[in-house]
PDB file of C-alpha atoms in Angstrom:
ATOM      1  CA  GLN A  15      94.546 108.348 100.956  1.00  0.00           C
ATOM      2  CA  VAL A  16      92.225 110.658 102.899  1.00  0.00           C
ATOM      3  CA  ALA A  17      95.143 112.791 104.075  1.00  0.00           C
ATOM      4  CA  ALA A  18      96.531 113.115 100.530  1.00  0.00           C
ATOM      5  CA  ALA A  19      93.066 113.831  99.089  1.00  0.00           C
ATOM      6  CA  SER A  20      92.672 116.733 101.522  1.00  0.00           C
ATOM      7  CA  GLY A  21      95.937 118.346 100.424  1.00  0.00           C
ATOM      8  CA  HIS A  22      98.414 116.912 102.935  1.00  0.00           C
ATOM      9  CA  THR A  23     101.827 115.617 101.888  1.00  0.00           C
ATOM     10  CA  VAL A  24     102.053 111.975 102.869  1.00  0.00           C
ATOM     11  CA  VAL A  25     104.876 109.455 103.032  1.00  0.00           C
ATOM     12  CA  LEU A  26     103.576 105.900 103.126  1.00  0.00           C
ATOM     13  CA  VAL A  27     106.007 103.504 104.787  1.00  0.00           C
ATOM     14  CA  ASP A  28     105.858  99.711 104.622  1.00  0.00           C
ATOM     15  CA  GLN A  29     108.173  96.723 104.805  1.00  0.00           C
ATOM     16  CA  SER A  30     108.849  96.131 101.105  1.00  0.00           C
ATOM     17  CA  ASP A  31     108.532  97.766  97.682  1.00  0.00           C
ATOM     18  CA  GLU A  32     106.218  94.951  96.697  1.00  0.00           C
ATOM     19  CA  ILE A  33     103.734  95.800  99.465  1.00  0.00           C
ATOM     20  CA  LEU A  34     104.013  99.516  98.613  1.00  0.00           C
ATOM     21  CA  LYS A  35     103.234  98.833  94.933  1.00  0.00           C
ATOM     22  CA  LYS A  36     100.131  96.943  96.011  1.00  0.00           C
ATOM     23  CA  SER A  37      99.176  99.826  98.334  1.00  0.00           C
ATOM     24  CA  ALA A  38      99.598 102.402  95.562  1.00  0.00           C
ATOM     25  CA  LYS A  39      97.331 100.350  93.319  1.00  0.00           C
ATOM     26  CA  GLY A  40      94.797 100.018  96.116  1.00  0.00           C
ATOM     27  CA  ILE A  41      94.775 103.777  96.713  1.00  0.00           C
ATOM     28  CA  GLU A  42      94.330 104.468  92.992  1.00  0.00           C
ATOM     29  CA  GLU A  43      91.413 102.003  92.721  1.00  0.00           C
ATOM     30  CA  SER A  44      89.816 103.488  95.820  1.00  0.00           C
ATOM     31  CA  LEU A  45      90.208 107.035  94.455  1.00  0.00           C
ATOM     32  CA  LYS A  46      88.529 105.956  91.207  1.00  0.00           C
ATOM     33  CA  ARG A  47      85.523 104.746  93.202  1.00  0.00           C
ATOM     34  CA  VAL A  48      85.406 108.028  95.137  1.00  0.00           C
ATOM     35  CA  THR A  49      85.580 110.144  91.960  1.00  0.00           C
ATOM     36  CA  LYS A  50      82.801 108.165  90.270  1.00  0.00           C
ATOM     37  CA  LYS A  51      80.449 109.449  92.959  1.00  0.00           C
ATOM     38  CA  LYS A  52      82.061 112.827  93.654  1.00  0.00           C
ATOM     39  CA  PHE A  53      82.620 113.887  90.035  1.00  0.00           C
ATOM     40  CA  ALA A  54      79.869 111.852  88.333  1.00  0.00           C
ATOM     41  CA  ASP A  55      79.240 114.432  85.614  1.00  0.00           C
ATOM     42  CA  LYS A  56      82.759 115.931  85.471  1.00  0.00           C
ATOM     43  CA  PRO A  57      85.213 113.194  84.401  1.00  0.00           C
ATOM     44  CA  GLU A  58      88.031 115.723  83.713  1.00  0.00           C
ATOM     45  CA  ALA A  59      87.790 117.147  87.237  1.00  0.00           C
ATOM     46  CA  GLY A  60      87.788 113.595  88.577  1.00  0.00           C
ATOM     47  CA  ALA A  61      90.943 112.654  86.692  1.00  0.00           C
ATOM     48  CA  GLU A  62      92.617 115.847  87.909  1.00  0.00           C
ATOM     49  CA  PHE A  63      91.616 115.053  91.515  1.00  0.00           C
ATOM     50  CA  ILE A  64      93.167 111.561  91.292  1.00  0.00           C
ATOM     51  CA  GLU A  65      96.388 112.904  89.767  1.00  0.00           C
ATOM     52  CA  LYS A  66      96.666 115.665  92.376  1.00  0.00           C
ATOM     53  CA  THR A  67      96.046 113.250  95.263  1.00  0.00           C
ATOM     54  CA  LEU A  68      98.585 110.683  94.027  1.00  0.00           C
ATOM     55  CA  LYS A  69     101.182 113.469  93.671  1.00  0.00           C
ATOM     56  CA  ASN A  70     100.829 114.082  97.425  1.00  0.00           C
ATOM     57  CA  VAL A  71     101.919 110.506  98.226  1.00  0.00           C
ATOM     58  CA  THR A  72     105.496 109.261  98.186  1.00  0.00           C
ATOM     59  CA  MET A  73     106.613 105.835  99.392  1.00  0.00           C
ATOM     60  CA  SER A  74     109.494 104.503 101.444  1.00  0.00           C
ATOM     61  CA  THR A  75     110.641 101.357 103.226  1.00  0.00           C
ATOM     62  CA  ASP A  76     112.765 103.308 105.725  1.00  0.00           C
ATOM     63  CA  ALA A  77     110.663 105.009 108.406  1.00  0.00           C
ATOM     64  CA  ALA A  78     113.659 106.437 110.278  1.00  0.00           C
ATOM     65  CA  ALA A  79     114.960 108.138 107.117  1.00  0.00           C
ATOM     66  CA  VAL A  80     111.719 110.006 106.331  1.00  0.00           C
ATOM     67  CA  VAL A  81     110.499 110.881 109.823  1.00  0.00           C
ATOM     68  CA  HIS A  82     112.873 113.864 110.181  1.00  0.00           C
ATOM     69  CA  SER A  83     110.595 115.993 107.995  1.00  0.00           C
ATOM     70  CA  THR A  84     107.169 114.959 109.322  1.00  0.00           C
ATOM     71  CA  ASP A  85     104.752 116.765 111.620  1.00  0.00           C
ATOM     72  CA  LEU A  86     102.620 113.726 112.366  1.00  0.00           C
ATOM     73  CA  VAL A  87     103.386 109.997 112.460  1.00  0.00           C
ATOM     74  CA  ILE A  88     100.369 107.659 112.293  1.00  0.00           C
ATOM     75  CA  GLU A  89     101.263 104.064 113.077  1.00  0.00           C
ATOM     76  CA  ALA A  90      98.985 101.316 111.745  1.00  0.00           C
ATOM     77  CA  ILE A  91     101.143  98.201 111.965  1.00  0.00           C
ATOM     78  CA  VAL A  92     100.463  94.758 113.486  1.00  0.00           C
ATOM     79  CA  GLU A  93      98.506  94.755 116.809  1.00  0.00           C
ATOM     80  CA  ASN A  94     101.480  93.740 118.918  1.00  0.00           C
ATOM     81  CA  LEU A  95     102.670  95.938 121.766  1.00  0.00           C
ATOM     82  CA  GLU A  96     106.350  94.943 121.539  1.00  0.00           C
ATOM     83  CA  VAL A  97     106.562  95.459 117.770  1.00  0.00           C
ATOM     84  CA  LYS A  98     104.806  98.837 118.002  1.00  0.00           C
ATOM     85  CA  ASN A  99     106.999  99.966 120.918  1.00  0.00           C
ATOM     86  CA  GLU A 100     110.147  98.998 119.040  1.00  0.00           C
ATOM     87  CA  LEU A 101     109.048 101.151 116.085  1.00  0.00           C
ATOM     88  CA  PHE A 102     108.107 104.155 118.237  1.00  0.00           C
ATOM     89  CA  LYS A 103     111.342 103.948 120.236  1.00  0.00           C
ATOM     90  CA  ARG A 104     113.358 104.012 116.997  1.00  0.00           C
ATOM     91  CA  LEU A 105     111.372 106.846 115.399  1.00  0.00           C
ATOM     92  CA  ASP A 106     111.534 108.883 118.610  1.00  0.00           C
ATOM     93  CA  LYS A 107     115.305 109.231 118.109  1.00  0.00           C
ATOM     94  CA  PHE A 108     114.967 110.612 114.566  1.00  0.00           C
ATOM     95  CA  ALA A 109     111.774 112.699 114.691  1.00  0.00           C
ATOM     96  CA  PRO A 110     111.894 116.458 115.369  1.00  0.00           C
ATOM     97  CA  ASP A 111     110.756 117.682 118.789  1.00  0.00           C
ATOM     98  CA  HIS A 112     107.467 119.050 117.476  1.00  0.00           C
ATOM     99  CA  THR A 113     106.407 115.813 115.738  1.00  0.00           C
ATOM    100  CA  ILE A 114     103.269 114.219 117.137  1.00  0.00           C
ATOM    101  CA  PHE A 115     103.101 110.410 117.342  1.00  0.00           C
ATOM    102  CA  ALA A 116      99.728 108.696 117.041  1.00  0.00           C
ATOM    103  CA  SER A 117      98.639 105.073 116.974  1.00  0.00           C
ATOM    104  CA  ASN A 118      95.692 103.675 115.033  1.00  0.00           C
ATOM    105  CA  THR A 119      95.431 100.719 117.445  1.00  0.00           C
ATOM    106  CA  SER A 120      91.920  99.527 118.224  1.00  0.00           C
ATOM    107  CA  SER A 121      92.643  97.539 121.374  1.00  0.00           C
ATOM    108  CA  LEU A 122      96.014  98.359 122.963  1.00  0.00           C
ATOM    109  CA  GLN A 123      96.469 101.019 125.622  1.00  0.00           C
ATOM    110  CA  ILE A 124      97.904 104.247 124.224  1.00  0.00           C
ATOM    111  CA  THR A 125      99.725 104.960 127.511  1.00  0.00           C
ATOM    112  CA  ASN A 126     101.755 101.737 127.119  1.00  0.00           C
ATOM    113  CA  LEU A 127     102.813 102.869 123.639  1.00  0.00           C
ATOM    114  CA  ALA A 128     103.571 106.461 124.679  1.00  0.00           C
ATOM    115  CA  ASN A 129     105.858 105.210 127.452  1.00  0.00           C
ATOM    116  CA  SER A 130     108.264 103.766 124.862  1.00  0.00           C
ATOM    117  CA  THR A 131     109.085 107.343 123.775  1.00  0.00           C
ATOM    118  CA  THR A 132     110.360 110.576 125.319  1.00  0.00           C
ATOM    119  CA  ARG A 133     107.367 112.517 123.927  1.00  0.00           C
ATOM    120  CA  GLN A 134     104.481 111.358 126.097  1.00  0.00           C
ATOM    121  CA  ASP A 135     102.936 114.834 125.857  1.00  0.00           C
ATOM    122  CA  ARG A 136     102.992 114.616 122.045  1.00  0.00           C
ATOM    123  CA  PHE A 137     101.505 111.137 121.849  1.00  0.00           C
ATOM    124  CA  ALA A 138      97.857 110.114 121.421  1.00  0.00           C
ATOM    125  CA  GLY A 139      95.519 107.641 119.787  1.00  0.00           C
ATOM    126  CA  LEU A 140      94.035 108.377 116.370  1.00  0.00           C
ATOM    127  CA  HIS A 141      91.648 105.544 115.604  1.00  0.00           C
ATOM    128  CA  PHE A 142      90.164 105.514 112.088  1.00  0.00           C
ATOM    129  CA  PHE A 143      87.424 103.094 111.019  1.00  0.00           C
ATOM    130  CA  ASN A 144      87.300 100.674 108.095  1.00  0.00           C
ATOM    131  CA  PRO A 145      86.913 101.452 105.221  1.00  0.00           C
ATOM    132  CA  VAL A 146      88.579 104.784 106.028  1.00  0.00           C
ATOM    133  CA  PRO A 147      87.553 106.694 102.834  1.00  0.00           C
ATOM    134  CA  MET A 148      83.873 105.971 103.623  1.00  0.00           C
ATOM    135  CA  MET A 149      83.703 106.083 107.419  1.00  0.00           C
ATOM    136  CA  LYS A 150      83.366 109.554 108.926  1.00  0.00           C
ATOM    137  CA  LEU A 151      84.458 108.717 112.459  1.00  0.00           C
ATOM    138  CA  VAL A 152      87.844 109.167 114.128  1.00  0.00           C
ATOM    139  CA  GLU A 153      88.371 108.512 117.838  1.00  0.00           C
ATOM    140  CA  VAL A 154      90.995 110.852 119.332  1.00  0.00           C
ATOM    141  CA  ILE A 155      92.417 109.247 122.471  1.00  0.00           C
ATOM    142  CA  LYS A 156      93.997 111.384 125.136  1.00  0.00           C
ATOM    143  CA  THR A 157      96.268 109.764 127.730  1.00  0.00           C
ATOM    144  CA  PRO A 158      96.883 111.475 131.109  1.00  0.00           C
ATOM    145  CA  MET A 159     100.174 112.776 129.630  1.00  0.00           C
ATOM    146  CA  THR A 160      98.829 114.063 126.265  1.00  0.00           C
ATOM    147  CA  SER A 161      99.052 117.857 126.167  1.00  0.00           C
ATOM    148  CA  GLN A 162      96.018 119.973 125.326  1.00  0.00           C
ATOM    149  CA  LYS A 163      97.946 121.389 122.345  1.00  0.00           C
ATOM    150  CA  THR A 164      98.560 117.876 120.950  1.00  0.00           C
ATOM    151  CA  PHE A 165      94.929 116.910 121.517  1.00  0.00           C
ATOM    152  CA  GLU A 166      93.650 120.044 119.724  1.00  0.00           C
ATOM    153  CA  SER A 167      96.091 119.522 116.827  1.00  0.00           C
ATOM    154  CA  LEU A 168      94.740 115.995 116.290  1.00  0.00           C
ATOM    155  CA  MET A 169      91.108 117.146 116.517  1.00  0.00           C
ATOM    156  CA  ASP A 170      91.924 119.825 113.896  1.00  0.00           C
ATOM    157  CA  PHE A 171      93.762 117.316 111.669  1.00  0.00           C
ATOM    158  CA  SER A 172      90.795 114.912 111.810  1.00  0.00           C
ATOM    159  CA  LYS A 173      88.453 117.713 110.689  1.00  0.00           C
ATOM    160  CA  ALA A 174      90.926 118.796 107.997  1.00  0.00           C
ATOM    161  CA  VAL A 175      90.804 115.320 106.422  1.00  0.00           C
ATOM    162  CA  GLY A 176      87.004 115.505 106.378  1.00  0.00           C
ATOM    163  CA  LYS A 177      86.260 113.341 109.422  1.00  0.00           C
ATOM    164  CA  SER A 178      84.110 113.835 112.513  1.00  0.00           C
ATOM    165  CA  PRO A 179      86.322 113.362 115.582  1.00  0.00           C
ATOM    166  CA  VAL A 180      85.094 112.210 118.992  1.00  0.00           C
ATOM    167  CA  SER A 181      87.221 112.182 122.113  1.00  0.00           C
ATOM    168  CA  CYS A 182      87.777 109.417 124.647  1.00  0.00           C
ATOM    169  CA  LYS A 183      90.067 108.614 127.567  1.00  0.00           C
ATOM    170  CA  ASP A 184      92.596 105.788 127.276  1.00  0.00           C
ATOM    171  CA  THR A 185      90.183 103.008 128.257  1.00  0.00           C
ATOM    172  CA  PRO A 186      90.066  99.492 126.652  1.00  0.00           C
ATOM    173  CA  GLY A 187      88.426  99.673 123.204  1.00  0.00           C
ATOM    174  CA  PHE A 188      87.813 103.430 123.472  1.00  0.00           C
ATOM    175  CA  ILE A 189      84.126 104.095 122.621  1.00  0.00           C
ATOM    176  CA  VAL A 190      83.102 102.005 119.621  1.00  0.00           C
ATOM    177  CA  ASN A 191      84.942  98.737 120.271  1.00  0.00           C
ATOM    178  CA  ARG A 192      84.266  98.895 124.018  1.00  0.00           C
ATOM    179  CA  LEU A 193      80.560  98.625 123.167  1.00  0.00           C
ATOM    180  CA  LEU A 194      80.844  96.627 119.944  1.00  0.00           C
ATOM    181  CA  VAL A 195      83.154  93.752 120.962  1.00  0.00           C
ATOM    182  CA  PRO A 196      81.160  92.726 124.093  1.00  0.00           C
ATOM    183  CA  TYR A 197      77.982  92.933 121.965  1.00  0.00           C
ATOM    184  CA  MET A 198      79.477  90.544 119.373  1.00  0.00           C
ATOM    185  CA  MET A 199      80.699  88.222 122.150  1.00  0.00           C
ATOM    186  CA  GLU A 200      77.226  88.214 123.743  1.00  0.00           C
ATOM    187  CA  ALA A 201      75.789  87.169 120.353  1.00  0.00           C
ATOM    188  CA  VAL A 202      78.237  84.229 120.245  1.00  0.00           C
ATOM    189  CA  ARG A 203      77.239  83.229 123.809  1.00  0.00           C
ATOM    190  CA  LEU A 204      73.537  83.418 122.872  1.00  0.00           C
ATOM    191  CA  PHE A 205      74.266  81.048 119.976  1.00  0.00           C
ATOM    192  CA  GLU A 206      76.537  78.802 122.119  1.00  0.00           C
ATOM    193  CA  ARG A 207      73.692  78.337 124.630  1.00  0.00           C
ATOM    194  CA  GLY A 208      71.416  77.286 121.768  1.00  0.00           C
ATOM    195  CA  ASP A 209      68.968  80.145 122.456  1.00  0.00           C
ATOM    196  CA  ALA A 210      68.809  81.197 118.787  1.00  0.00           C
ATOM    197  CA  SER A 211      70.459  80.380 115.446  1.00  0.00           C
ATOM    198  CA  LYS A 212      73.233  82.661 114.176  1.00  0.00           C
ATOM    199  CA  GLU A 213      71.116  83.429 111.078  1.00  0.00           C
ATOM    200  CA  ASP A 214      68.165  84.548 113.227  1.00  0.00           C
ATOM    201  CA  ILE A 215      70.411  86.617 115.519  1.00  0.00           C
ATOM    202  CA  ASP A 216      71.863  88.396 112.450  1.00  0.00           C
ATOM    203  CA  VAL A 217      68.418  89.052 110.933  1.00  0.00           C
ATOM    204  CA  ALA A 218      67.090  90.264 114.306  1.00  0.00           C
ATOM    205  CA  MET A 219      69.860  92.825 114.791  1.00  0.00           C
ATOM    206  CA  LYS A 220      69.622  94.082 111.211  1.00  0.00           C
ATOM    207  CA  LEU A 221      65.845  94.465 111.183  1.00  0.00           C
ATOM    208  CA  GLY A 222      65.316  95.203 114.887  1.00  0.00           C
ATOM    209  CA  ALA A 223      68.244  97.509 115.610  1.00  0.00           C
ATOM    210  CA  GLY A 224      68.847  98.816 112.081  1.00  0.00           C
ATOM    211  CA  TYR A 225      72.450  97.563 111.973  1.00  0.00           C
ATOM    212  CA  PRO A 226      73.937  97.152 108.463  1.00  0.00           C
ATOM    213  CA  MET A 227      75.391  93.743 109.428  1.00  0.00           C
ATOM    214  CA  GLY A 228      74.457  91.187 112.058  1.00  0.00           C
ATOM    215  CA  PRO A 229      77.031  90.304 114.752  1.00  0.00           C
ATOM    216  CA  PHE A 230      78.159  87.048 113.085  1.00  0.00           C
ATOM    217  CA  GLU A 231      78.522  88.721 109.676  1.00  0.00           C
ATOM    218  CA  LEU A 232      80.500  91.468 111.385  1.00  0.00           C
ATOM    219  CA  LEU A 233      82.762  89.010 113.230  1.00  0.00           C
ATOM    220  CA  ASP A 234      83.531  87.259 109.923  1.00  0.00           C
ATOM    221  CA  TYR A 235      84.215  90.638 108.280  1.00  0.00           C
ATOM    222  CA  VAL A 236      86.534  91.858 111.076  1.00  0.00           C
ATOM    223  CA  GLY A 237      88.329  88.490 111.305  1.00  0.00           C
ATOM    224  CA  LEU A 238      87.806  85.963 114.090  1.00  0.00           C
ATOM    225  CA  ASP A 239      91.522  86.018 114.938  1.00  0.00           C
ATOM    226  CA  THR A 240      91.415  89.804 115.410  1.00  0.00           C
ATOM    227  CA  SER A 241      88.296  89.558 117.590  1.00  0.00           C
ATOM    228  CA  LYS A 242      89.866  86.782 119.694  1.00  0.00           C
ATOM    229  CA  TYR A 243      93.074  88.802 120.051  1.00  0.00           C
ATOM    230  CA  ILE A 244      91.127  91.802 121.375  1.00  0.00           C
ATOM    231  CA  ILE A 245      88.982  89.827 123.829  1.00  0.00           C
ATOM    232  CA  ASP A 246      91.997  87.829 125.099  1.00  0.00           C
ATOM    233  CA  GLY A 247      93.897  91.071 125.740  1.00  0.00           C
ATOM    234  CA  TRP A 248      91.018  92.645 127.652  1.00  0.00           C
ATOM    235  CA  HIS A 249      90.388  89.423 129.579  1.00  0.00           C
ATOM    236  CA  SER A 250      93.993  89.460 130.823  1.00  0.00           C
ATOM    237  CA  LEU A 251      93.534  93.112 131.929  1.00  0.00           C
ATOM    238  CA  GLU A 252      90.208  92.447 133.685  1.00  0.00           C
ATOM    239  CA  PRO A 253      89.885  88.667 134.294  1.00  0.00           C
ATOM    240  CA  ASN A 254      86.750  89.058 136.437  1.00  0.00           C
ATOM    241  CA  ASN A 255      84.787  91.109 133.913  1.00  0.00           C
ATOM    242  CA  PRO A 256      82.130  88.741 132.429  1.00  0.00           C
ATOM    243  CA  LEU A 257      81.889  90.918 129.289  1.00  0.00           C
ATOM    244  CA  PHE A 258      85.512  90.025 128.481  1.00  0.00           C
ATOM    245  CA  ALA A 259      85.162  86.250 129.039  1.00  0.00           C
ATOM    246  CA  PRO A 260      86.637  84.164 126.187  1.00  0.00           C
ATOM    247  CA  SER A 261      84.323  82.041 124.018  1.00  0.00           C
ATOM    248  CA  PRO A 262      85.041  78.304 123.482  1.00  0.00           C
ATOM    249  CA  LEU A 263      83.391  78.418 120.028  1.00  0.00           C
ATOM    250  CA  LEU A 264      85.419  81.428 118.880  1.00  0.00           C
ATOM    251  CA  ASN A 265      88.628  79.783 120.154  1.00  0.00           C
ATOM    252  CA  LYS A 266      87.741  76.547 118.310  1.00  0.00           C
ATOM    253  CA  LEU A 267      87.131  78.311 114.971  1.00  0.00           C
ATOM    254  CA  VAL A 268      90.405  80.248 115.256  1.00  0.00           C
ATOM    255  CA  ALA A 269      92.299  77.029 116.096  1.00  0.00           C
ATOM    256  CA  GLU A 270      90.800  75.472 112.933  1.00  0.00           C
ATOM    257  CA  LYS A 271      92.028  78.509 110.929  1.00  0.00           C
ATOM    258  CA  LYS A 272      88.420  79.466 110.099  1.00  0.00           C
ATOM    259  CA  LEU A 273      88.993  83.184 110.485  1.00  0.00           C
ATOM    260  CA  GLY A 274      86.045  84.605 108.531  1.00  0.00           C
ATOM    261  CA  LYS A 275      85.809  86.175 105.092  1.00  0.00           C
ATOM    262  CA  LYS A 276      89.574  86.324 104.528  1.00  0.00           C
ATOM    263  CA  THR A 277      89.933  82.516 104.770  1.00  0.00           C
ATOM    264  CA  GLY A 278      86.621  81.669 103.073  1.00  0.00           C
ATOM    265  CA  GLU A 279      85.009  80.365 106.248  1.00  0.00           C
ATOM    266  CA  GLY A 280      84.230  81.585 109.766  1.00  0.00           C
ATOM    267  CA  PHE A 281      80.771  81.435 111.271  1.00  0.00           C
ATOM    268  CA  TYR A 282      79.578  81.322 107.644  1.00  0.00           C
ATOM    269  CA  LYS A 283      81.075  79.886 104.471  1.00  0.00           C
ATOM    270  CA  TYR A 284      82.161  82.214 101.619  1.00  0.00           C
ATOM    271  CA  LYS A 285      82.808  81.262  98.016  1.00  0.00           C
TER     272      LYS A 285
END
């Protein structure tokens, strides 16, 4: 959406036409919300903006068939190293030499993904934040093999889509999640020890640190399964790091399929 809205030609690839239809609807709804603010007193200009943006997006279920005419591939599929590597390996065969590959992963090492291709110098991390149309930040992750030209191209692309890029080495969680995930886990440990209630911890961080959500609200929003997946991955990389220690309570909730907002219950209940 943000790439198309800034004049780029985009091909959106997913597993089925059904999912793509849903995505198209989602993009249209999201664009309507954007135009309400952006073109509040100019409805005609708003309608024109939506039409123009949607014209920039085509859809496909065959990544290998469309990659031959792309300059940049941004992967945002399931957080599973093997599945991602399989996709990159396949696309590497069909993409032109100049095409840059980027992953939107939030927790996996970019180097491990780049190694599945023959274009390690044209491979980097491009980590957008949810919800992407609203959030200004993009983390551009450079591996030891990423060329300066690739890095600069991705910094320029991020600015061209209206974002503010920051740069980080290929370290677990990059900048934001490396600080955010241990903070959320520390909140769970504080609650597990019985030092404070989850409600009071959330209120304290909102009013004392100015955060828009408390750590338990944020965990429920992100998804407890996603948070557990990230911490488990980091724990296996650095088993002696106390910041990456698993939480019995988090594990219990995930085992009970209480994954947060998406299932109607996590640390809190949702109607």
